[in-house]
Coordinates of C-alpha atoms in Angstrom, one line a residue:
M6 CA -59.0 -37.1 89.1
S7 CA -55.9 -38.8 88.1
L8 CA -56.4 -39.1 84.3
G9 CA -53.8 -37.8 82.3
L10 CA -53.3 -36.8 78.7
E11 CA -51.2 -39.9 78.0
Q12 CA -54.2 -42.1 78.3
C13 CA -56.2 -40.3 75.7
G14 CA -56.9 -40.4 72.1
L15 CA -59.4 -38.4 70.2
I16 CA -62.2 -39.0 67.5
G17 CA -63.7 -36.6 65.1
D18 CA -66.2 -35.8 62.7
L19 CA -64.2 -32.7 60.6
H20 CA -66.7 -30.6 62.8
T21 CA -65.7 -31.3 65.8
G22 CA -63.9 -34.0 68.3
A23 CA -64.3 -35.8 71.4
V24 CA -61.3 -36.5 73.9
V25 CA -61.7 -40.3 74.7
S26 CA -59.6 -42.0 77.7
D27 CA -58.2 -45.6 77.9
E28 CA -60.9 -45.8 81.1
G29 CA -63.6 -46.0 78.4
A30 CA -64.9 -42.6 78.8
I31 CA -65.6 -39.5 76.7
E32 CA -64.2 -37.1 78.6
W33 CA -64.7 -33.8 76.7
L34 CA -66.9 -33.3 73.8
C35 CA -68.4 -29.9 72.3
V36 CA -71.1 -30.1 70.0
P37 CA -71.9 -29.2 67.4
R38 CA -68.7 -27.4 66.7
F39 CA -65.0 -27.6 67.9
D40 CA -65.9 -23.8 69.7
S41 CA -69.4 -24.9 70.7
D42 CA -69.9 -25.3 74.7
A43 CA -68.7 -28.7 76.0
C44 CA -71.5 -31.4 76.8
F45 CA -69.0 -33.9 78.4
A46 CA -66.4 -31.8 80.8
R47 CA -65.1 -34.2 83.0
L48 CA -61.4 -33.4 81.8
L49 CA -62.0 -30.1 83.4
G50 CA -63.8 -30.8 86.3
D51 CA -65.2 -34.1 88.1
D52 CA -67.4 -36.5 87.3
S53 CA -70.3 -34.3 87.9
N54 CA -69.4 -32.1 84.9
G55 CA -70.4 -34.8 82.5
Y56 CA -68.9 -38.1 80.6
F57 CA -69.9 -41.1 79.1
Q58 CA -68.2 -44.5 80.0
V59 CA -68.4 -47.9 79.0
V60 CA -66.4 -50.2 80.8
P61 CA -66.0 -53.7 82.7
D62 CA -67.9 -53.8 85.9
L63 CA -64.9 -56.0 87.3
P64 CA -61.5 -55.9 88.1
I65 CA -59.0 -54.9 84.8
L66 CA -55.9 -57.2 84.7
R67 CA -54.8 -54.9 81.1
R68 CA -55.7 -52.7 78.9
E69 CA -54.6 -51.8 75.5
Q70 CA -55.6 -48.3 73.7
A71 CA -54.4 -48.3 69.8
Y72 CA -55.9 -46.6 66.4
E73 CA -56.8 -49.0 63.5
K74 CA -54.0 -48.3 61.0
D75 CA -54.7 -45.6 58.7
T76 CA -58.1 -44.4 60.8
L77 CA -59.5 -42.3 63.5
V78 CA -61.1 -45.4 64.7
L79 CA -60.1 -45.8 68.5
T80 CA -59.9 -49.5 70.1
T81 CA -59.8 -50.1 74.0
T82 CA -59.2 -53.7 74.6
Y83 CA -59.9 -54.6 78.3
H84 CA -58.6 -58.0 79.6
T85 CA -60.2 -59.5 82.9
E86 CA -60.4 -62.7 84.9
T87 CA -63.7 -63.9 82.8
G88 CA -62.6 -62.8 79.3
S89 CA -61.9 -60.0 77.3
V90 CA -63.8 -57.0 75.1
R91 CA -62.8 -54.3 72.6
L92 CA -64.4 -50.9 72.6
L93 CA -64.6 -49.1 69.4
D94 CA -64.9 -45.3 69.4
F95 CA -65.7 -43.0 66.3
M96 CA -67.7 -40.4 64.9
P97 CA -68.9 -41.0 61.3
I98 CA -67.9 -38.1 59.0
R99 CA -70.6 -35.8 59.4
E100 CA -73.4 -35.5 57.1
E101 CA -75.8 -33.3 59.2
H102 CA -76.1 -34.4 62.9
A103 CA -72.8 -35.2 65.1
R104 CA -72.9 -38.8 66.4
I105 CA -70.6 -40.8 68.4
V106 CA -70.8 -44.8 67.7
R107 CA -69.6 -47.2 70.5
I108 CA -69.2 -50.6 69.9
V109 CA -68.4 -53.1 72.6
Q110 CA -67.2 -56.7 70.8
G111 CA -66.5 -59.9 72.8
L112 CA -63.2 -61.6 72.2
S113 CA -63.1 -64.3 74.7
G114 CA -64.7 -65.8 77.7
Y115 CA -67.4 -63.2 79.0
V116 CA -67.2 -59.7 80.6
D117 CA -69.7 -57.9 82.8
M118 CA -70.3 -54.4 81.5
K119 CA -71.5 -51.1 82.5
V120 CA -72.2 -47.9 81.1
T121 CA -72.8 -44.4 82.6
L122 CA -73.9 -41.5 80.3
S123 CA -74.0 -37.8 82.2
L124 CA -74.7 -35.2 79.7
R125 CA -73.9 -31.9 81.5
F126 CA -74.7 -28.8 79.0
D127 CA -73.2 -25.5 79.1
Y128 CA -69.5 -26.6 80.2
G129 CA -70.7 -29.5 82.8
V130 CA -73.2 -27.4 84.6
S131 CA -76.8 -27.8 83.1
I132 CA -78.9 -30.5 83.5
P133 CA -80.8 -32.0 80.8
W134 CA -84.5 -33.0 81.2
A135 CA -84.4 -37.3 80.0
R136 CA -87.1 -39.6 79.1
H137 CA -87.6 -42.9 77.4
I138 CA -88.8 -43.0 73.8
E139 CA -89.4 -45.5 71.1
R140 CA -86.1 -45.1 69.9
G141 CA -84.4 -44.8 73.0
L142 CA -83.4 -42.3 75.8
S143 CA -83.9 -38.5 74.7
F144 CA -82.2 -35.8 76.5
V145 CA -83.4 -32.2 75.9
L146 CA -82.1 -28.9 77.6
G147 CA -83.1 -25.1 75.3
P148 CA -81.9 -25.7 71.8
S149 CA -80.0 -28.8 72.4
A150 CA -81.3 -32.5 72.0
V151 CA -79.4 -35.8 72.1
L152 CA -80.8 -39.2 71.5
L153 CA -78.7 -42.4 72.7
E154 CA -79.6 -45.5 70.7
S155 CA -78.9 -49.2 72.4
D156 CA -80.2 -52.5 72.9
V157 CA -78.6 -51.8 76.3
E158 CA -81.7 -51.1 79.0
M159 CA -80.8 -47.9 80.8
H160 CA -82.3 -46.1 83.9
G161 CA -81.7 -43.3 86.2
E162 CA -79.8 -42.9 89.2
D163 CA -79.0 -39.5 90.7
M164 CA -79.3 -37.5 87.4
I165 CA -77.4 -39.8 85.2
S166 CA -78.4 -42.8 83.1
V167 CA -76.9 -45.9 83.5
G168 CA -76.9 -49.6 82.5
S169 CA -75.4 -53.0 82.9
F170 CA -75.0 -55.8 80.4
R171 CA -72.8 -58.8 79.5
V172 CA -71.1 -59.2 76.4
R173 CA -69.6 -62.9 75.5
K174 CA -67.1 -64.2 72.6
G175 CA -68.6 -63.3 69.4
Q176 CA -71.2 -61.1 70.6
D177 CA -71.6 -57.1 70.2
A178 CA -73.5 -54.3 71.8
E179 CA -73.9 -50.9 70.3
F180 CA -74.6 -47.4 71.4
V181 CA -75.1 -44.5 69.2
L182 CA -75.3 -41.0 70.4
V183 CA -76.8 -38.3 68.1
F184 CA -77.1 -34.6 68.7
Y185 CA -79.4 -32.3 66.9
G186 CA -81.6 -29.6 67.3
S187 CA -84.4 -29.6 70.0
T188 CA -87.1 -28.3 67.6
E189 CA -85.9 -30.5 65.1
A190 CA -87.2 -34.1 64.1
I191 CA -85.5 -37.2 65.4
P192 CA -82.5 -38.0 63.1
R193 CA -82.7 -41.0 60.9
V194 CA -81.4 -44.1 62.2
V195 CA -77.9 -45.3 61.3
R196 CA -76.2 -49.0 61.2
P197 CA -73.2 -48.8 63.6
R198 CA -71.3 -51.4 61.3
E199 CA -72.2 -49.5 58.1
E200 CA -71.1 -46.3 59.4
L201 CA -68.0 -48.3 60.8
T202 CA -67.1 -49.4 57.2
R203 CA -67.4 -45.8 55.6
T204 CA -65.3 -44.1 58.6
R205 CA -62.8 -46.6 58.0
A206 CA -62.8 -46.1 54.1
F207 CA -62.8 -42.2 54.4
W208 CA -59.4 -42.1 56.6
R209 CA -57.9 -44.7 54.8
G210 CA -58.5 -43.2 51.4
W211 CA -57.1 -39.8 52.6
V212 CA -54.1 -40.5 54.3
T213 CA -52.9 -43.2 52.1
G214 CA -53.1 -40.2 49.4
A215 CA -49.8 -39.0 50.4
K216 CA -47.4 -38.5 47.6
E217 CA -44.1 -39.6 49.5
D218 CA -43.0 -42.4 51.9
Y219 CA -40.9 -41.4 54.8
G220 CA -39.6 -44.8 55.5
R221 CA -39.4 -45.7 59.2
Y222 CA -41.2 -42.6 60.2
E223 CA -44.0 -43.0 58.1
D224 CA -46.6 -44.3 60.5
I225 CA -45.8 -41.5 62.8
V226 CA -46.2 -38.8 60.4
R227 CA -49.6 -40.8 58.9
R228 CA -51.0 -40.4 62.7
S229 CA -49.8 -36.7 62.5
M230 CA -51.4 -36.2 59.4
I231 CA -54.7 -37.9 60.5
T232 CA -54.7 -35.7 63.5
L233 CA -54.4 -32.4 61.3
K234 CA -57.1 -33.4 59.3
A235 CA -59.1 -34.1 62.4
L236 CA -58.5 -30.6 63.4
T237 CA -60.5 -29.1 60.4
Y238 CA -63.6 -27.7 60.4
S239 CA -64.9 -29.0 56.9
P240 CA -67.8 -26.2 56.1
T241 CA -65.3 -23.4 55.8
G242 CA -61.6 -25.0 55.6
G243 CA -60.6 -23.5 58.9
M244 CA -58.1 -25.1 61.3
V245 CA -58.6 -25.3 64.9
A246 CA -55.4 -25.2 67.1
A247 CA -56.3 -27.8 69.4
L248 CA -59.4 -29.7 70.3
T249 CA -59.2 -28.5 74.1
T250 CA -59.2 -25.3 76.1
A251 CA -57.6 -24.5 79.5
L252 CA -55.2 -27.0 79.7
P253 CA -52.7 -25.9 81.7
E254 CA -48.8 -25.4 80.6
Q255 CA -47.7 -26.1 84.3
I256 CA -49.9 -27.9 86.4
G257 CA -51.4 -25.8 89.2
G258 CA -50.4 -22.8 86.9
S259 CA -52.7 -20.3 85.6
R260 CA -51.4 -20.6 81.4
N261 CA -54.9 -21.9 80.5
W262 CA -55.8 -20.9 77.5
D263 CA -58.8 -21.4 74.9
Y264 CA -57.3 -23.1 71.6
R265 CA -60.3 -24.0 69.9
F266 CA -59.8 -21.4 67.4
C267 CA -58.0 -20.8 64.0
W268 CA -54.9 -19.0 64.6
L269 CA -53.5 -17.9 61.1
R270 CA -49.8 -19.2 62.7
D271 CA -50.7 -22.2 63.2
A272 CA -52.8 -23.2 60.3
T273 CA -50.2 -22.0 57.7
F274 CA -47.6 -24.1 59.5
A275 CA -50.0 -26.8 58.9
L276 CA -50.6 -26.4 55.4
Y277 CA -47.0 -26.8 54.7
G278 CA -47.2 -30.4 56.1
F279 CA -50.4 -30.8 53.7
L280 CA -48.8 -29.4 50.7
Q281 CA -45.5 -31.4 51.5
R282 CA -47.6 -34.4 51.8
G283 CA -49.6 -33.9 48.5
H284 CA -52.8 -32.8 50.0
P285 CA -54.0 -29.7 48.0
V286 CA -57.5 -29.9 48.3
E287 CA -57.1 -28.6 52.3
A288 CA -54.8 -25.6 51.1
R289 CA -57.5 -24.4 48.6
A290 CA -59.9 -24.5 51.4
W291 CA -58.1 -22.6 53.8
R292 CA -57.4 -20.1 51.2
S293 CA -60.8 -19.3 50.7
W294 CA -61.4 -19.7 54.3
L295 CA -58.7 -16.9 54.8
L296 CA -60.2 -14.5 52.2
R297 CA -63.3 -14.6 53.6
A298 CA -61.8 -14.2 57.0
I299 CA -59.6 -11.2 56.3
A300 CA -62.1 -9.5 54.4
G301 CA -61.0 -6.0 53.0
N302 CA -58.7 -4.3 55.3
A303 CA -55.3 -5.2 56.2
E304 CA -55.2 -3.2 59.5
Q305 CA -58.0 -5.5 60.9
L306 CA -56.2 -8.8 60.3
Q307 CA -56.5 -10.6 63.2
V308 CA -54.3 -13.4 64.9
M309 CA -57.1 -15.8 65.1
Y310 CA -61.0 -16.3 64.1
G311 CA -63.7 -18.7 65.1
V312 CA -64.1 -21.7 62.8
A313 CA -66.1 -19.7 60.4
G314 CA -64.1 -16.4 60.7
E315 CA -65.7 -14.9 63.6
R316 CA -64.0 -11.9 65.1
R317 CA -65.3 -11.6 68.4
L318 CA -63.7 -14.2 71.0
P319 CA -64.4 -12.6 74.6
E320 CA -62.2 -14.3 77.1
L321 CA -64.1 -15.5 80.1
E322 CA -63.7 -17.7 83.3
L323 CA -65.8 -20.7 84.5
D324 CA -65.5 -20.7 88.2
W325 CA -67.8 -24.0 88.3
L326 CA -64.7 -26.2 86.9
Q327 CA -61.9 -27.2 89.1
G328 CA -59.6 -27.1 86.0
Y329 CA -57.5 -30.2 84.9
R330 CA -55.6 -31.5 88.0
N331 CA -56.7 -28.3 89.8
S332 CA -55.4 -25.9 87.4
R333 CA -57.2 -22.9 87.5
P334 CA -58.6 -20.4 85.9
V335 CA -60.9 -22.4 83.3
R336 CA -60.9 -20.1 80.3
I337 CA -63.3 -20.0 77.3
G338 CA -62.7 -17.2 74.5
N339 CA -59.3 -15.8 74.1
A340 CA -58.6 -12.1 74.5
A341 CA -55.2 -12.4 72.4
S342 CA -57.5 -12.2 69.3
G343 CA -57.3 -8.3 70.0
Q344 CA -53.5 -8.3 70.0
F345 CA -51.1 -7.0 67.1
Q346 CA -48.7 -10.0 66.1
L347 CA -46.3 -8.5 63.4
D348 CA -45.2 -12.2 62.2
I349 CA -48.9 -13.4 60.9
Y350 CA -48.0 -11.2 57.8
G351 CA -45.4 -13.4 57.0
E352 CA -46.9 -16.8 57.6
V353 CA -50.1 -15.9 55.6
A354 CA -47.6 -14.3 52.6
D355 CA -45.2 -17.4 53.1
V356 CA -48.0 -20.0 52.7
L357 CA -49.9 -18.1 49.9
H358 CA -46.3 -18.1 47.9
Q359 CA -46.0 -22.0 48.7
M360 CA -49.3 -22.9 47.1
L361 CA -48.0 -21.1 44.3
N362 CA -45.0 -23.3 44.2
H363 CA -47.0 -26.4 44.7
G364 CA -48.7 -25.7 41.3
I365 CA -52.0 -24.5 42.8
K366 CA -53.8 -22.1 40.4
P367 CA -53.2 -18.5 41.4
D368 CA -56.5 -16.4 43.0
E369 CA -56.4 -13.0 42.1
N370 CA -58.3 -12.1 45.1
A371 CA -55.3 -13.7 47.1
W372 CA -52.9 -11.5 45.3
E373 CA -54.9 -8.5 45.9
I374 CA -55.2 -9.5 49.6
Q375 CA -51.3 -10.2 49.9
R376 CA -50.4 -6.9 48.1
Y377 CA -52.8 -4.8 50.6
L378 CA -51.0 -6.9 53.6
T379 CA -47.6 -6.5 52.1
D380 CA -48.2 -2.5 51.8
H381 CA -49.3 -2.7 55.6
V382 CA -46.3 -4.5 56.9
V383 CA -44.0 -2.1 54.7
S384 CA -45.8 1.0 56.9
V385 CA -45.8 -0.7 60.4
W386 CA -43.0 -3.0 60.8
E387 CA -41.1 -0.2 62.9
Q388 CA -43.7 -0.3 65.7
P389 CA -43.4 -3.0 68.4
D390 CA -45.9 -5.7 69.0
D391 CA -47.1 -8.2 71.0
G392 CA -45.2 -11.3 69.5
I393 CA -45.7 -14.9 68.4
W394 CA -46.0 -15.6 72.0
E395 CA -48.8 -13.5 72.7
I396 CA -47.3 -12.1 75.6
R397 CA -49.4 -10.3 78.2
G398 CA -46.9 -7.7 79.1
D399 CA -45.5 -4.6 77.5
R400 CA -45.0 -4.8 73.3
K401 CA -41.6 -4.8 72.4
H402 CA -39.6 -5.1 68.9
F403 CA -39.4 -8.8 68.8
T404 CA -36.5 -10.2 66.4
H405 CA -38.7 -13.1 65.2
S406 CA -41.6 -10.5 64.3
K407 CA -39.2 -8.2 62.4
I408 CA -37.8 -11.4 60.6
M409 CA -41.5 -12.4 59.8
A410 CA -42.1 -9.1 58.8
W411 CA -39.2 -9.4 56.1
V412 CA -40.8 -12.7 55.0
A413 CA -43.9 -10.8 54.5
I414 CA -42.2 -8.2 52.1
D415 CA -40.1 -10.9 50.8
R416 CA -42.9 -13.3 49.8
G417 CA -44.8 -9.8 48.2
I418 CA -42.0 -9.3 45.9
R419 CA -41.2 -13.1 45.1
T420 CA -45.2 -13.7 44.0
L421 CA -45.0 -10.4 42.1
D422 CA -42.4 -11.5 40.0
L423 CA -43.3 -15.0 39.4
L424 CA -46.9 -13.7 38.3
G425 CA -45.7 -10.5 36.4
Y426 CA -48.3 -8.5 38.6
D427 CA -47.9 -4.8 39.0
G428 CA -47.0 -3.6 42.2
P429 CA -44.4 -1.1 44.0
R430 CA -41.2 -3.7 43.7
E431 CA -39.0 -0.7 44.4
L432 CA -40.0 0.4 47.1
W433 CA -40.8 -3.6 49.0
D434 CA -37.1 -3.9 48.0
Q435 CA -35.7 -1.0 49.7
E436 CA -38.1 -1.7 52.7
R437 CA -36.8 -5.4 52.8
T438 CA -33.0 -4.5 52.7
R439 CA -33.7 -1.8 55.4
L440 CA -35.6 -4.1 57.6
A441 CA -32.9 -6.9 57.0
E442 CA -30.2 -4.5 57.8
R443 CA -32.2 -3.6 61.4
I444 CA -32.5 -7.0 62.3
Y445 CA -28.9 -8.1 62.0
D446 CA -27.8 -4.8 63.9
Q447 CA -30.3 -4.8 66.8
G448 CA -31.6 -8.3 67.0
Y449 CA -28.3 -10.1 67.0
N450 CA -26.3 -9.8 70.3
E451 CA -22.4 -10.0 69.6
K452 CA -21.7 -10.6 73.1
L453 CA -24.1 -13.7 73.6
G454 CA -23.4 -14.8 69.8
S455 CA -26.9 -15.2 69.3
F456 CA -30.2 -13.6 67.7
V457 CA -32.1 -12.4 70.6
Q458 CA -35.6 -12.1 71.9
S459 CA -36.1 -8.4 71.0
F460 CA -33.9 -5.8 69.8
G461 CA -31.1 -4.8 72.2
S462 CA -32.1 -7.5 74.8
D463 CA -29.6 -10.1 75.9
R464 CA -32.5 -13.0 76.6
L465 CA -33.1 -15.9 74.3
D466 CA -35.9 -16.9 72.4
A467 CA -36.3 -20.2 70.5
S468 CA -38.7 -18.5 68.0
V469 CA -35.5 -17.4 66.1
L470 CA -35.0 -20.7 65.0
L471 CA -37.3 -20.2 62.4
A472 CA -35.2 -17.9 61.0
P473 CA -33.4 -20.1 58.3
I474 CA -36.3 -22.3 57.8
M475 CA -38.3 -19.0 56.5
G476 CA -35.2 -18.1 54.3
F477 CA -34.1 -15.3 56.0
I478 CA -30.8 -16.4 56.9
D479 CA -28.3 -19.3 55.6
P480 CA -28.4 -21.8 58.1
K481 CA -24.8 -22.1 57.8
D482 CA -24.1 -18.7 58.6
P483 CA -21.9 -18.5 61.7
R484 CA -24.2 -16.4 63.5
M485 CA -27.0 -19.1 63.3
I486 CA -24.8 -21.7 64.1
S487 CA -23.7 -20.0 67.2
T488 CA -27.2 -19.0 68.0
V489 CA -28.2 -22.8 67.6
E490 CA -25.5 -23.5 70.0
R491 CA -26.4 -20.7 72.6
I492 CA -30.3 -22.0 72.5
R493 CA -29.2 -25.6 73.3
E494 CA -27.1 -24.6 76.2
D495 CA -29.0 -22.1 77.6
L496 CA -32.9 -22.7 76.8
S497 CA -32.4 -26.7 77.3
S498 CA -34.3 -28.4 79.8
G499 CA -34.4 -32.2 80.2
G500 CA -32.9 -32.5 76.7
F501 CA -35.8 -30.3 75.1
I502 CA -36.4 -26.6 74.2
L503 CA -38.2 -24.1 75.9
R504 CA -39.7 -20.8 74.2
Y505 CA -38.0 -18.6 76.4
Q506 CA -36.8 -18.1 80.3
P507 CA -40.2 -17.5 81.5
D508 CA -39.1 -15.3 84.5
G509 CA -38.5 -11.5 85.1
G510 CA -42.1 -10.9 84.3
V511 CA -41.0 -10.4 80.3
D512 CA -44.7 -12.3 79.4
G513 CA -46.6 -10.9 82.2
I514 CA -47.2 -14.0 84.1
D515 CA -43.8 -14.8 85.4
E516 CA -44.6 -18.6 85.9
P517 CA -43.0 -21.6 84.8
E518 CA -44.1 -24.2 82.0
G519 CA -43.0 -27.0 80.2
V520 CA -40.6 -27.4 77.0
F521 CA -42.2 -26.3 74.0
L522 CA -42.3 -28.8 71.8
P523 CA -42.6 -27.2 68.3
C524 CA -39.4 -25.2 69.6
S525 CA -37.9 -28.9 69.9
F526 CA -38.8 -29.6 66.3
W527 CA -37.3 -26.2 64.9
L528 CA -34.1 -27.4 66.6
V529 CA -34.2 -30.5 64.5
E530 CA -34.6 -28.7 61.4
N531 CA -31.8 -26.4 62.1
L532 CA -29.3 -29.0 63.0
A533 CA -30.7 -30.8 59.5
L534 CA -30.2 -27.9 57.8
Q535 CA -26.4 -27.3 59.2
D536 CA -26.0 -31.3 58.0
R537 CA -25.8 -32.3 61.4
V538 CA -28.2 -35.4 60.1
D539 CA -26.9 -37.6 62.9
E540 CA -27.7 -35.2 66.0
A541 CA -31.1 -34.1 64.1
E542 CA -32.1 -37.6 63.9
E543 CA -31.6 -38.4 67.4
L544 CA -33.2 -35.4 68.8
L545 CA -36.3 -36.3 66.6
D546 CA -36.6 -39.9 67.8
R547 CA -36.5 -38.8 71.4
L548 CA -39.3 -36.4 70.5
I549 CA -41.2 -39.0 69.0
G550 CA -40.8 -41.2 71.8
V551 CA -42.8 -38.3 73.8
A552 CA -45.8 -38.8 72.3
N553 CA -48.2 -41.0 74.0
N554 CA -49.1 -44.4 73.1
L555 CA -51.7 -43.3 70.2
G556 CA -49.0 -41.0 68.7
I557 CA -50.8 -37.9 69.8
Y558 CA -49.1 -34.5 71.3
S559 CA -50.2 -31.8 73.5
E560 CA -48.4 -28.5 73.2
E561 CA -46.0 -28.9 75.9
Y562 CA -44.3 -31.5 78.0
D563 CA -42.4 -31.9 81.4
P564 CA -39.1 -33.9 81.0
T565 CA -39.3 -34.1 84.9
Q566 CA -42.2 -35.9 85.2
R567 CA -42.9 -37.2 82.0
I568 CA -46.3 -35.6 81.6
M569 CA -48.1 -34.0 78.8
L570 CA -49.0 -30.3 79.2
G571 CA -51.1 -27.6 77.4
N572 CA -53.9 -28.4 75.1
F573 CA -54.4 -31.6 73.1
A574 CA -54.5 -32.7 70.5
Q575 CA -51.9 -29.7 69.1
A576 CA -51.6 -28.8 65.5
F577 CA -48.4 -26.9 65.7
T578 CA -46.5 -29.6 67.6
H579 CA -48.0 -32.3 64.8
V580 CA -47.3 -30.4 62.0
G581 CA -43.6 -29.5 63.6
L582 CA -43.0 -33.2 63.5
V583 CA -44.1 -33.6 59.8
N584 CA -41.9 -30.4 58.9
A585 CA -38.9 -32.1 60.9
V586 CA -39.3 -35.6 59.6
Q587 CA -39.6 -34.1 56.0
R588 CA -36.5 -32.0 56.6
V589 CA -34.4 -34.8 58.2
V590 CA -35.5 -37.4 55.4
H591 CA -34.3 -35.0 52.6
A592 CA -31.0 -34.3 54.4
K593 CA -30.2 -37.8 54.7
H594 CA -31.5 -38.4 51.2
Q595 CA -29.1 -35.5 49.9
G596 CA -26.4 -37.0 52.3
N597 CA -26.4 -40.5 50.6
L598 CA -26.4 -38.8 47.1
A599 CA -23.4 -36.8 47.9
G600 CA -21.6 -40.1 49.6

């Protein structure tokens, strides 16, 4: 299929979410949770793998896709020779059951429409039993049941449900798809118009609670904050890294990973955005999720967990799906959950400390966890690890990992001092100093004039751009200034930043990939911290320009073909934008004060 992520948006109910294309189709949906099996999987396959489409049944002259302002209500407007219609797609905030509501509004003339519903459970392979009941069309397969309620008459054709209808100016057609357990009673009837009003009110009430306005960047920041909120799992406070699995980092390549889980790293960076924008509820909920997920043994801390804190995330390949634009394999689960990544200790420690700085009441259990984590880092920081990029090659002494280990110890000391707790401060202080000396001695290459990927290496890695952002080094230190210039020169592609040069088998895959958008946003922050605000703003504006028309980002971008790559919508990228905007706006404000 020719569909691209550039043509897609998302809708969600804070339990799961759907990818919706401007072709009027639900292309991807997992229920009841983000990491459940998909029942619409055309995004990773073809028509046979399930989709739900409502679209004009005649040539489309023009189409426009947009979100209603400050909401997650997606609109797609179609213009035809006979008239125009608008399709509204949204998911009511979950009370008990997942629902997708689709409303077709006649805007002018009349438009003949067609609807196609192809439910395929188990990631696009299992066909349910369909039958007409009093309330509409019922679909059942094992534990799963779905009900389609609509006034549009539907019938079966080749194991799918289809229908045709005409919408005139001022008329509406409504579709409600509700998901529930096959042994449960059919859920209550909902009124689409009332649900639309409630859904609009929820999102507008939430996003307008921000404590700061970012001027000309405010709209794109609000869209990113809504996207980040949509990736949270409200029952537990966990946040998934993305809505999808197996979208490739290079078309035709094999870097196709499952991102429907809660990475500690991604979530902690996202919480900076929530805290800066004045949304402490998400931070407190995530802290509770973290304490439950970590449990009692620092040595068992994982890189990622399921949305409820599950630890076992076995990686499998689905051979019946051809992959997005024929990019195989299609993977579910993620073997990186068993990796040793030293940096996550620093990210967790830093966000716990940031919560205190933002006035969130300390939690004794959180301190106990942080103390155990700090002690653990002191005992293991000299070991090699798998690194932030989750390499599937040999472990190394990655410079970024050591910097974040330093952050873990540093934030442990700061928290201990701030709250007056007891702890081995002298030992921690000695290790913090020794670790910093090791990083400067072995992680900085004098010949290159740059911090490097791993100790003693001559390879560059954009992850070291986090060093001044995390407070390890003064951003104006000559070593950091030269590092920024070296990365801009040698890791640049189309004016954006690669994670590293993926050659020589450094990551165990040895395939090319797109530019990594979060790294480019980190460069924006570095430039702003170095008072190079004009350069920072110019790069920020170019990065904003590569979001799709809805303001949604994936993980990576191909600047040559100008297409999105990697999983969608990507929390790490959106929080990179929010934090970069905040940094630039504040740098400009400080510059204006100084002027």
